CSV table of C-alpha atoms and ligand atoms in Angstrom, one decimal:
chain,number,residue,atom,x,y,z
A,13,MET,CA,18.0,19.8,13.2
A,14,THR,CA,20.4,19.1,10.4
A,15,CYS,CA,19.9,20.4,6.8
A,16,ASP,CA,19.3,16.8,5.6
A,17,GLU,CA,16.4,16.5,8.0
A,18,ALA,CA,15.1,19.9,7.2
A,19,ARG,CA,15.2,19.1,3.4
A,20,ILE,CA,12.7,16.3,4.1
A,21,LEU,CA,10.6,17.9,6.7
A,22,LEU,CA,10.1,21.2,4.9
A,23,HIS,CA,7.9,19.3,2.5
A,24,ALA,CA,5.7,18.1,5.4
A,25,LEU,CA,5.7,21.8,6.5
A,26,LEU,CA,4.5,22.9,3.1
A,27,ASP,CA,1.9,20.2,3.1
A,28,ASN,CA,0.6,21.1,6.5
A,29,GLU,CA,1.4,17.6,7.8
A,30,LEU,CA,3.6,18.6,10.8
A,31,ASP,CA,2.4,18.8,14.3
A,32,ALA,CA,3.0,22.2,16.0
A,33,GLY,CA,6.2,21.1,17.8
A,34,HIS,CA,7.9,19.8,14.6
A,35,ALA,CA,6.6,22.7,12.6
A,36,ARG,CA,8.3,25.1,15.1
A,37,GLU,CA,11.6,23.1,14.8
A,38,VAL,CA,11.6,23.3,11.1
A,39,GLU,CA,10.7,26.9,11.0
A,40,ALA,CA,13.5,27.6,13.5
A,41,HIS,CA,16.0,25.9,11.3
A,42,ILE,CA,14.8,27.7,8.2
A,43,ALA,CA,15.1,31.0,10.0
A,44,SER,CA,18.7,30.4,10.7
A,45,CYS,CA,19.7,28.6,7.4
A,46,PRO,CA,19.6,30.6,4.2
A,47,ALA,CA,20.1,27.5,2.0
A,48,CYS,CA,17.1,25.7,3.5
A,49,ALA,CA,15.1,28.9,3.4
A,50,ALA,CA,15.9,29.2,-0.3
A,51,GLU,CA,14.9,25.5,-0.8
A,52,LEU,CA,11.6,26.1,1.0
A,53,ALA,CA,10.8,29.2,-1.1
A,54,ALA,CA,11.6,27.3,-4.4
A,55,GLN,CA,9.5,24.4,-3.4
A,56,ARG,CA,6.6,26.7,-2.4
A,57,GLU,CA,6.9,28.4,-5.8
A,58,MET,CA,6.8,25.2,-7.7
A,59,GLN,CA,3.9,24.0,-5.6
A,60,ARG,CA,2.0,27.2,-6.5
A,61,MET,CA,2.6,26.7,-10.2
A,62,LEU,CA,1.5,23.1,-10.0
A,63,ALA,CA,-1.7,24.2,-8.2
A,64,ASP,CA,-2.3,26.8,-11.0
A,65,ALA,CA,-2.0,24.2,-13.8
A,66,ASP,CA,-4.9,21.8,-14.1
A,67,LEU,CA,-3.0,18.5,-13.9
A,68,ARG,CA,-6.0,16.3,-13.4
A,69,TYR,CA,-7.6,14.2,-16.1
A,70,ALA,CA,-11.4,13.8,-16.4
A,71,ALA,CA,-12.7,10.3,-16.9
A,72,PRO,CA,-14.3,10.0,-20.4
A,73,ALA,CA,-18.1,9.7,-20.3
A,74,SER,CA,-17.8,6.4,-22.2
A,75,LEU,CA,-15.7,4.9,-19.3
A,76,ARG,CA,-18.4,6.0,-16.8
A,77,SER,CA,-21.1,4.3,-18.8
A,78,ARG,CA,-19.0,1.2,-19.2
A,79,ILE,CA,-18.6,1.0,-15.4
A,80,GLU,CA,-22.3,1.8,-14.8
A,81,ALA,CA,-23.3,-0.9,-17.2
A,82,SER,CA,-21.2,-3.5,-15.5
A,83,LEU,CA,-22.8,-2.8,-12.1
A,84,PRO,CA,-25.9,-4.9,-11.2
A,85,GLN,CA,-29.0,-2.7,-11.7
A,86,PRO,CA,-31.1,-1.6,-8.7
A,87,GLN,CA,-34.7,-2.6,-8.5
A,88,ARG,CA,-37.2,-0.5,-10.4
A,89,GLN,CA,-39.8,-0.1,-7.6
A,90,GLN,CA,-39.1,1.8,-4.5
A,91,PRO,CA,-37.5,-0.6,-2.0
A,92,THR,CA,-39.5,-1.3,1.1
A,93,ARG,CA,-38.0,-0.2,4.4
A,94,ARG,CA,-37.6,-3.9,5.3
A,95,SER,CA,-35.5,-4.6,2.2
A,96,VAL,CA,-33.4,-1.5,2.8
A,97,LEU,CA,-32.6,-2.7,6.3
A,98,ARG,CA,-31.9,-6.2,4.9
A,99,GLY,CA,-29.6,-4.8,2.3
A,100,PHE,CA,-27.8,-2.8,4.9
A,101,ALA,CA,-27.4,-5.7,7.2
A,102,MET,CA,-25.9,-7.8,4.4
A,103,GLY,CA,-23.4,-5.1,3.6
A,104,SER,CA,-20.9,-6.3,6.1
A,105,ALA,CA,-20.6,-8.6,8.9
A,106,VAL,CA,-20.2,-5.7,11.3
A,107,SER,CA,-23.5,-4.0,10.3
A,108,ALA,CA,-25.2,-7.4,10.4
A,109,LEU,CA,-24.1,-7.7,14.0
A,110,ALA,CA,-25.0,-4.1,14.7
A,111,ALA,CA,-28.5,-5.0,13.7
A,112,THR,CA,-28.7,-7.6,16.4
A,113,GLY,CA,-27.4,-5.2,19.0
A,114,ILE,CA,-24.3,-6.9,20.1
A,115,VAL,CA,-21.9,-4.7,18.2
A,116,ALA,CA,-20.0,-3.5,21.4
A,117,VAL,CA,-19.0,-7.1,22.1
A,118,VAL,CA,-17.7,-7.6,18.6
A,119,LEU,CA,-15.9,-4.3,18.3
A,120,ARG,CA,-13.9,-4.8,21.5
A,121,GLN,CA,-11.5,-7.1,20.0
A,122,ASP,CA,-9.5,-9.3,22.3
A,123,ASP,CA,-5.8,-9.4,22.0
A,124,GLN,CA,-5.7,-12.6,20.0
A,125,GLN,CA,-8.3,-11.3,17.6
A,126,ARG,CA,-6.4,-8.0,17.2
A,127,ILE,CA,-3.1,-9.7,16.5
A,128,LEU,CA,-4.8,-12.0,14.0
A,129,SER,CA,-6.1,-9.0,12.2
A,130,GLU,CA,-2.6,-7.4,12.2
A,131,VAL,CA,-1.1,-10.6,11.0
A,132,VAL,CA,-3.6,-10.8,8.1
A,133,SER,CA,-3.0,-7.1,7.3
A,134,ALA,CA,0.8,-7.7,7.2
A,135,HIS,CA,0.2,-10.6,4.9
A,136,LEU,CA,-1.9,-8.4,2.6
A,137,ARG,CA,0.7,-5.7,2.6
A,138,SER,CA,3.4,-8.2,1.7
A,139,LEU,CA,1.5,-9.2,-1.4
A,140,GLN,CA,1.9,-5.8,-2.9
A,141,ALA,CA,4.7,-5.6,-5.5
A,142,GLY,CA,8.1,-5.2,-4.0
A,143,HIS,CA,7.0,-5.9,-0.4
A,144,LEU,CA,7.2,-9.6,-0.2
A,145,THR,CA,10.8,-10.1,0.7
A,146,ASP,CA,13.7,-8.1,2.1
A,147,VAL,CA,16.1,-11.0,1.4
A,148,VAL,CA,15.4,-13.3,-1.6
A,149,SER,CA,16.8,-16.7,-1.4
A,150,THR,CA,15.8,-20.3,-1.6
A,151,ASP,CA,18.8,-21.2,0.6
A,152,GLN,CA,18.0,-21.4,4.3
A,153,HIS,CA,21.7,-20.7,5.0
A,154,THR,CA,21.3,-17.3,3.3
A,155,VAL,CA,18.0,-16.3,4.8
A,156,LYS,CA,18.7,-17.3,8.4
A,157,PRO,CA,21.8,-15.2,9.0
A,158,TRP,CA,20.1,-12.2,7.3
A,159,PHE,CA,17.8,-12.0,10.4
A,160,ASN,CA,20.7,-12.0,12.8
A,161,GLY,CA,21.1,-8.7,14.5
A,162,LYS,CA,17.8,-7.4,13.2
A,163,LEU,CA,15.7,-9.2,15.8
A,164,ASP,CA,16.2,-10.4,19.4
A,165,VAL,CA,15.5,-13.9,18.3
A,166,ALA,CA,16.0,-15.0,14.7
A,167,PRO,CA,13.2,-17.1,13.4
A,168,PRO,CA,13.9,-20.7,12.4
A,169,VAL,CA,14.4,-20.8,8.7
A,170,ILE,CA,13.7,-24.3,7.2
A,171,ASP,CA,13.9,-25.4,3.6
A,172,LEU,CA,10.7,-27.3,2.9
A,173,THR,CA,11.2,-27.5,-0.9
A,174,ALA,CA,11.4,-31.3,-0.8
A,175,GLN,CA,8.1,-31.3,1.1
A,176,GLY,CA,6.4,-29.2,-1.6
A,177,PHE,CA,6.8,-25.7,0.0
A,178,THR,CA,9.4,-23.5,-1.6
A,179,LEU,CA,11.4,-21.2,0.6
A,180,VAL,CA,11.3,-17.7,-1.1
A,181,GLY,CA,13.0,-15.5,1.4
A,182,GLY,CA,12.5,-13.4,4.5
A,183,ARG,CA,11.3,-10.0,5.6
A,184,LEU,CA,11.1,-7.8,8.7
A,185,ASP,CA,7.6,-6.9,9.5
A,186,TYR,CA,5.7,-5.2,12.3
A,187,ILE,CA,3.0,-6.8,14.4
A,188,ASP,CA,1.6,-5.4,17.6
A,189,ALA,CA,4.0,-2.5,17.2
A,190,ARG,CA,7.0,-4.8,17.4
A,191,ALA,CA,9.5,-5.9,14.8
A,192,ILE,CA,8.9,-9.5,13.8
A,193,GLY,CA,10.5,-12.0,11.4
A,194,ALA,CA,8.5,-13.3,8.4
A,195,VAL,CA,9.7,-16.3,6.5
A,196,VAL,CA,8.1,-16.5,3.1
A,197,TYR,CA,7.2,-19.7,1.3
A,198,ARG,CA,5.3,-20.5,-1.9
A,199,ARG,CA,3.2,-23.4,-3.0
A,200,ARG,CA,2.2,-23.1,-6.6
A,201,GLN,CA,1.0,-19.5,-6.9
A,202,HIS,CA,0.1,-19.2,-3.2
A,203,VAL,CA,2.3,-17.2,-0.8
A,204,ILE,CA,2.6,-18.4,2.8
A,205,ASN,CA,3.9,-15.9,5.3
A,206,LEU,CA,5.2,-17.5,8.5
A,207,PHE,CA,5.4,-14.9,11.2
A,208,VAL,CA,7.5,-15.8,14.2
A,209,SER,CA,7.8,-14.0,17.5
A,210,GLN,CA,9.3,-14.8,20.9
A,211,THR,CA,7.0,-15.5,23.8
A,212,ALA,CA,7.6,-16.0,27.5
A,213,SER,CA,5.6,-19.1,27.5
A,214,THR,CA,7.4,-22.3,26.6
A,215,GLU,CA,4.3,-24.5,26.7
A,216,HIS,CA,3.3,-26.2,23.5
A,217,ARG,CA,0.1,-24.8,22.0
A,218,GLN,CA,-1.7,-26.9,19.5
A,219,PRO,CA,-2.1,-25.5,16.0
A,220,LYS,CA,-5.5,-23.8,15.4
A,221,THR,CA,-6.8,-22.4,12.1
A,222,GLN,CA,-8.8,-19.2,12.0
A,223,THR,CA,-10.2,-17.4,8.9
A,224,MET,CA,-10.2,-13.7,8.3
A,225,GLN,CA,-10.9,-11.8,5.1
A,226,GLY,CA,-10.6,-15.0,3.1
A,227,PHE,CA,-7.2,-15.9,4.4
A,228,ASN,CA,-6.5,-18.9,6.6
A,229,CYS,CA,-4.2,-18.3,9.5
A,230,ARG,CA,-2.8,-21.3,11.5
A,231,ARG,CA,-1.4,-20.4,14.8
A,232,TRP,CA,0.6,-22.4,17.3
A,233,GLY,CA,3.3,-22.1,19.9
A,234,ASN,CA,6.4,-24.2,20.6
A,235,ARG,CA,9.8,-23.9,22.2
A,236,GLY,CA,9.2,-20.3,23.4
A,237,LEU,CA,8.1,-19.1,19.9
A,238,ASN,CA,4.7,-18.1,18.6
A,239,PHE,CA,4.0,-18.9,15.0
A,240,TRP,CA,1.4,-17.6,12.6
A,241,ALA,CA,1.2,-19.1,9.1
A,242,VAL,CA,-1.0,-17.1,6.8
A,243,SER,CA,-2.0,-17.8,3.3
A,244,ASP,CA,-4.9,-18.0,0.8
A,245,LEU,CA,-4.1,-21.7,0.6
A,246,GLY,CA,-6.9,-24.0,1.6
A,247,ALA,CA,-7.1,-24.9,5.3
A,248,ASP,CA,-6.0,-28.5,4.7
A,249,GLU,CA,-2.9,-27.5,2.7
A,250,LEU,CA,-2.0,-24.9,5.3
A,251,ALA,CA,-2.3,-27.5,8.0
A,252,GLU,CA,0.0,-29.7,5.9
A,253,PHE,CA,2.5,-26.9,5.8
A,254,VAL,CA,2.5,-26.5,9.5
A,255,ASP,CA,2.8,-30.3,10.1
A,256,LYS,CA,5.8,-30.4,7.7
A,257,PHE,CA,7.4,-27.4,9.3
A,258,GLU,CA,7.0,-28.8,12.8
A,259,ALA,CA,8.3,-32.2,11.8
A,260,ALA,CA,11.4,-30.6,10.2
A,261,MET,CA,11.9,-28.4,13.3
A,262,LYS,CA,11.8,-31.5,15.5
A,263,ALA,CA,14.2,-33.3,13.3
A,264,ASN,CA,16.6,-30.3,13.4
A,265,VAL,CA,16.4,-30.1,17.2
A,266,GLU,CA,16.9,-33.8,17.7
A,267,GLY,CA,19.4,-34.3,14.9
B,8,MET,CA,-27.6,-13.7,-3.1
B,9,PRO,CA,-30.9,-12.6,-4.6
B,10,ALA,CA,-30.8,-10.0,-7.4
B,11,THR,CA,-32.5,-7.3,-5.3
B,12,ASP,CA,-29.7,-7.4,-2.7
B,13,ASP,CA,-27.1,-7.2,-5.5
B,14,GLY,CA,-28.9,-4.2,-6.8
B,15,GLN,CA,-28.9,-2.5,-3.5
B,16,LYS,CA,-25.2,-3.3,-2.9
B,17,ALA,CA,-24.4,-1.9,-6.3
B,18,GLN,CA,-26.3,1.2,-5.4
B,19,ARG,CA,-24.4,1.7,-2.2
B,20,PHE,CA,-21.2,1.0,-4.1
B,21,ARG,CA,-22.2,3.6,-6.8
B,22,GLU,CA,-22.7,6.3,-4.1
B,23,ALA,CA,-19.5,5.5,-2.3
B,24,ALA,CA,-17.0,4.8,-5.2
B,25,LEU,CA,-18.2,6.5,-8.4
B,26,PRO,CA,-17.6,10.1,-7.1
B,27,TYR,CA,-13.8,9.3,-7.2
B,28,LEU,CA,-13.9,8.1,-10.8
B,29,ASP,CA,-11.9,11.2,-12.0
B,30,ASP,CA,-9.4,10.7,-9.2
B,31,VAL,CA,-8.8,7.1,-10.1
B,32,TYR,CA,-8.7,7.8,-13.8
B,33,THR,CA,-6.1,10.6,-13.2
B,34,LEU,CA,-3.8,8.3,-11.2
B,35,ALA,CA,-4.2,5.6,-13.9
B,36,ARG,CA,-3.2,8.0,-16.6
B,37,TYR,CA,-0.1,9.0,-14.8
B,38,LEU,CA,0.9,5.5,-13.9
B,39,LEU,CA,0.2,3.9,-17.3
B,40,ARG,CA,0.8,6.9,-19.6
B,41,ASP,CA,-1.8,5.7,-22.0
B,42,ALA,CA,-5.4,6.7,-22.2
B,43,SER,CA,-6.9,3.4,-23.3
B,44,ASP,CA,-4.9,1.3,-20.9
B,45,ALA,CA,-5.9,3.7,-18.2
B,46,GLU,CA,-9.6,3.2,-19.1
B,47,ASP,CA,-9.2,-0.6,-19.0
B,48,ALA,CA,-7.4,-0.4,-15.7
B,49,VAL,CA,-10.0,1.9,-14.1
B,50,GLN,CA,-12.8,-0.4,-15.2
B,51,GLU,CA,-11.0,-3.4,-13.8
B,52,CYS,CA,-10.3,-1.5,-10.6
B,53,TYR,CA,-14.1,-0.7,-10.1
B,54,LEU,CA,-15.0,-4.3,-10.8
B,55,ARG,CA,-12.6,-5.6,-8.2
B,56,ALA,CA,-13.7,-2.9,-5.7
B,57,LEU,CA,-17.3,-4.0,-6.2
B,58,LYS,CA,-16.3,-7.6,-5.6
B,59,HIS,CA,-14.6,-6.8,-2.4
B,60,PHE,CA,-17.1,-4.1,-1.3
B,61,ASP,CA,-18.7,-6.4,1.3
B,62,SER,CA,-15.5,-6.8,3.2
B,63,TYR,CA,-14.5,-3.2,2.8
B,64,ARG,CA,-14.0,-1.6,6.2
B,65,GLY,CA,-11.7,1.2,5.4
B,66,PRO,CA,-9.3,3.0,5.0
B,67,ALA,CA,-11.1,5.9,3.4
B,68,MET,CA,-12.6,5.1,0.0
B,69,LYS,CA,-10.2,7.0,-2.1
B,70,PRO,CA,-6.9,5.4,-0.8
B,71,TRP,CA,-8.7,2.0,-0.9
B,72,LEU,CA,-9.6,2.5,-4.6
B,73,PHE,CA,-6.0,3.7,-5.3
B,74,ALA,CA,-4.6,0.6,-3.7
B,75,ILE,CA,-6.7,-1.6,-5.9
B,76,LEU,CA,-5.8,0.4,-9.0
B,77,ARG,CA,-2.2,0.1,-8.1
B,78,ASN,CA,-2.5,-3.7,-8.1
B,79,VAL,CA,-4.3,-3.6,-11.5
B,80,CYS,CA,-1.5,-1.3,-12.9
B,81,ASN,CA,1.2,-3.6,-11.6
B,82,ALA,CA,-0.4,-6.5,-13.5
B,83,GLU,CA,-0.5,-4.2,-16.6
B,84,TYR,CA,3.2,-3.4,-16.2
B,85,ALA,CA,4.0,-7.0,-15.8
B,86,ARG,CA,2.1,-7.8,-19.0
B,87,ARG,CA,3.9,-5.0,-20.9
B,88,ALA,CA,7.4,-6.0,-19.6
B,89,HIS,CA,6.8,-9.8,-19.4
B,90,ARG,CA,8.4,-9.6,-16.0
B,91,PRO,CA,6.7,-9.7,-12.6
B,92,SER,CA,7.7,-6.4,-11.2
B,93,ALA,CA,6.5,-2.9,-11.6
B,94,ILE,CA,6.1,-0.2,-9.0
B,95,GLU,CA,9.1,-1.8,-7.5
B,96,ASP,CA,11.2,-0.1,-5.0
B,97,THR,CA,14.5,0.1,-6.7
B,98,PRO,CA,17.0,-1.1,-4.0
B,99,GLY,CA,18.5,2.0,-2.4
B,100,ALA,CA,16.5,4.4,-4.5
B,101,ASP,CA,15.2,6.1,-1.4
B,102,GLU,CA,18.7,6.6,-0.1
B,103,GLN,CA,20.4,8.0,-3.2
B,104,THR,CA,22.6,11.1,-3.0
B,105,PRO,CA,21.5,13.7,-0.4
B,106,LEU,CA,18.6,15.8,-1.7
B,107,TRP,CA,20.3,19.1,-1.4
B,108,GLN,CA,23.4,18.6,-3.4
B,109,GLU,CA,21.7,19.3,-6.7
B,110,THR,CA,20.4,22.6,-5.5
B,111,GLU,CA,23.5,23.6,-3.7
B,112,ALA,CA,25.2,24.7,-6.9
B,113,SER,CA,22.2,26.7,-8.2
B,114,PRO,CA,21.7,30.3,-7.2
B,115,GLU,CA,19.5,30.9,-4.2
B,116,THR,CA,17.1,33.0,-6.0
B,117,GLU,CA,16.1,30.3,-8.5
B,118,VAL,CA,12.9,31.1,-10.4
B,119,LEU,CA,11.1,28.6,-12.5
B,120,ARG,CA,9.2,29.7,-15.5
B,121,SER,CA,5.5,29.0,-15.4
B,122,ARG,CA,4.6,26.2,-17.8
B,123,ASP,CA,1.3,25.0,-19.2
B,124,ALA,CA,-0.4,21.8,-17.9
B,125,GLY,CA,0.6,19.8,-20.9
B,126,ALA,CA,4.3,20.6,-20.4
B,127,ILE,CA,4.1,19.9,-16.7
B,128,ARG,CA,2.3,16.6,-17.3
B,129,LYS,CA,5.2,15.5,-19.5
B,130,LEU,CA,7.7,16.3,-16.8
B,131,ILE,CA,5.7,14.3,-14.2
B,132,ASP,CA,5.3,11.4,-16.6
B,133,ALA,CA,9.1,11.2,-16.9
B,134,LEU,CA,9.6,10.8,-13.1
B,135,ALA,CA,10.8,7.4,-12.0
B,136,GLU,CA,8.7,5.1,-9.8
B,137,PRO,CA,8.0,4.9,-6.9
B,138,PHE,CA,8.5,8.7,-6.8
B,139,LYS,CA,6.0,9.6,-9.5
B,140,GLU,CA,3.3,7.6,-7.8
B,141,THR,CA,3.8,9.3,-4.5
B,142,PHE,CA,4.0,12.7,-6.1
B,143,VAL,CA,0.8,12.3,-8.0
B,144,LEU,CA,-1.1,10.9,-5.0
B,145,ARG,CA,0.0,14.0,-3.0
B,146,GLU,CA,0.1,16.8,-5.4
B,147,ILE,CA,-2.7,15.9,-7.8
B,148,ASN,CA,-4.9,13.5,-5.9
B,149,ASN,CA,-4.5,15.5,-2.6
B,150,LEU,CA,-4.1,12.5,-0.3
B,151,SER,CA,-2.6,13.0,3.2
B,152,TYR,CA,0.7,11.4,3.9
B,153,ARG,CA,-1.1,8.8,6.0
B,154,GLU,CA,-3.5,8.0,3.2
B,155,ILE,CA,-0.6,7.7,0.7
B,156,ALA,CA,1.1,5.3,3.1
B,157,GLU,CA,-2.1,3.2,3.2
B,158,ALA,CA,-2.6,3.2,-0.6
B,159,VAL,CA,1.0,2.2,-1.4
B,160,GLY,CA,1.6,0.0,1.6
B,161,ALA,CA,4.7,1.9,2.8
B,162,PRO,CA,5.6,3.6,6.1
B,163,VAL,CA,4.9,7.3,6.3
B,164,GLY,CA,8.6,8.1,6.6
B,165,THR,CA,9.2,6.4,3.3
B,166,VAL,CA,6.4,8.4,1.8
B,167,MET,CA,8.0,11.6,3.0
B,168,SER,CA,11.4,10.9,1.6
B,169,ARG,CA,10.0,9.7,-1.7
B,170,LEU,CA,8.0,12.9,-1.9
B,171,ALA,CA,11.0,15.1,-1.2
B,172,ARG,CA,13.0,13.2,-3.9
B,173,ALA,CA,10.1,13.4,-6.4
B,174,ARG,CA,9.8,17.2,-6.0
B,175,ALA,CA,13.6,17.6,-6.2
B,176,MET,CA,13.7,15.5,-9.4
B,177,LEU,CA,10.8,17.4,-10.9
B,178,ARG,CA,12.4,20.7,-10.2
B,179,ALA,CA,15.7,19.6,-11.6
B,180,ALA,CA,14.0,18.4,-14.8
B,181,TRP,CA,11.9,21.6,-15.0
B,182,ARG,CA,15.1,23.7,-14.7
B,183,ALA,CA,17.0,21.5,-17.1
B,184,GLU,CA,14.4,22.1,-19.8
B,185,GLU,CA,14.7,25.9,-19.3
B,186,GLU,CA,18.4,25.7,-19.6
B,187,GLN,CA,18.0,23.9,-22.9
B,188,ALA,CA,15.5,26.4,-24.1
B,189,LYS,CA,18.0,29.2,-23.6
C,317,ZN,ZN1,19.6,24.0,6.5
């Protein structure tokens, strides 16, 4: 282990985040490296002083009442068992299904469903500040080469600005434990992530829209690639995006 | 949805989310550095959380609330700065100079003087993002690395290097103040 590695990992050691094997490795380095040992001691000392000081803030009572007041009030009378169950069942789709006794079927997600859920999570992650794009450009000739060397197969990057979908940039993401390219578009305030992965199958799969957590995901396959377009755009506009994209792809290939 | 179900949903939400009010408020105070902005942000965070409570499946409640608060704070930063970025990852910020250069020159038996909470809070307030956020989530809100990763939407490895940098920066600032006081 190098000192550089130890200087990061000793924090995980302090925080009890290392598994036994890594903890032993860091401890072995510390035992043989006075500089890193001093660093660990200094960090431990600072952590102790931080723990001694009360650095938390208490929410003012007025804030608590403001929030309380903004919540819908519960019923006055004791709820009946039936209404409790009903309230529970309405809490989430999963508990509603649990109530009907088919939860096992629902929880065992098939591959497509699992990947859809990962795609939607990746879309959600990308919407956090600073996570949308690794390369920012409205120029397809900048975005496309950026992917080269980062992925086995660079995703097709097509400028659809004239068709009403602005190219924003690209990003590397992870779906199904694999690196995958995401090409990012915008229509008005809506972000569209187009995830592209390689597939062994070259057959054409018709676009199909599914909805998850309020996002539309349109998925299709063509020319040995799988595509997922995810957005909070309406299903019709997302379908329009996919049509425009496919038409432009076709024109590129034939032209 | 009938009012009774709304009431019961609110009750479940109360039980699940209100116990973390101090945690959420603490993070808001550090992120926004202003008591009244923090109050507004926390209220907005709870309103949004209630709205999405039906679809909430995890992660744990605390990181989930923090992730929502973070989005609210980003909007607040944008409002303040009139620009759409906030807890941005400064390009290359995670890979600045190696961590240990700054301590190399200092004596091995460095001892920091104990400071009161007010003084330490000021030092923390002055940390740059995204390091401050990671530091507060770990050291003050007691989140695990994995929970921090969930709350900020970054890989665990990034969380670890940010935390190492945050602590190094804090210690350097702490020591610099002592030098000045001499
Ligand atoms: Zn070392």
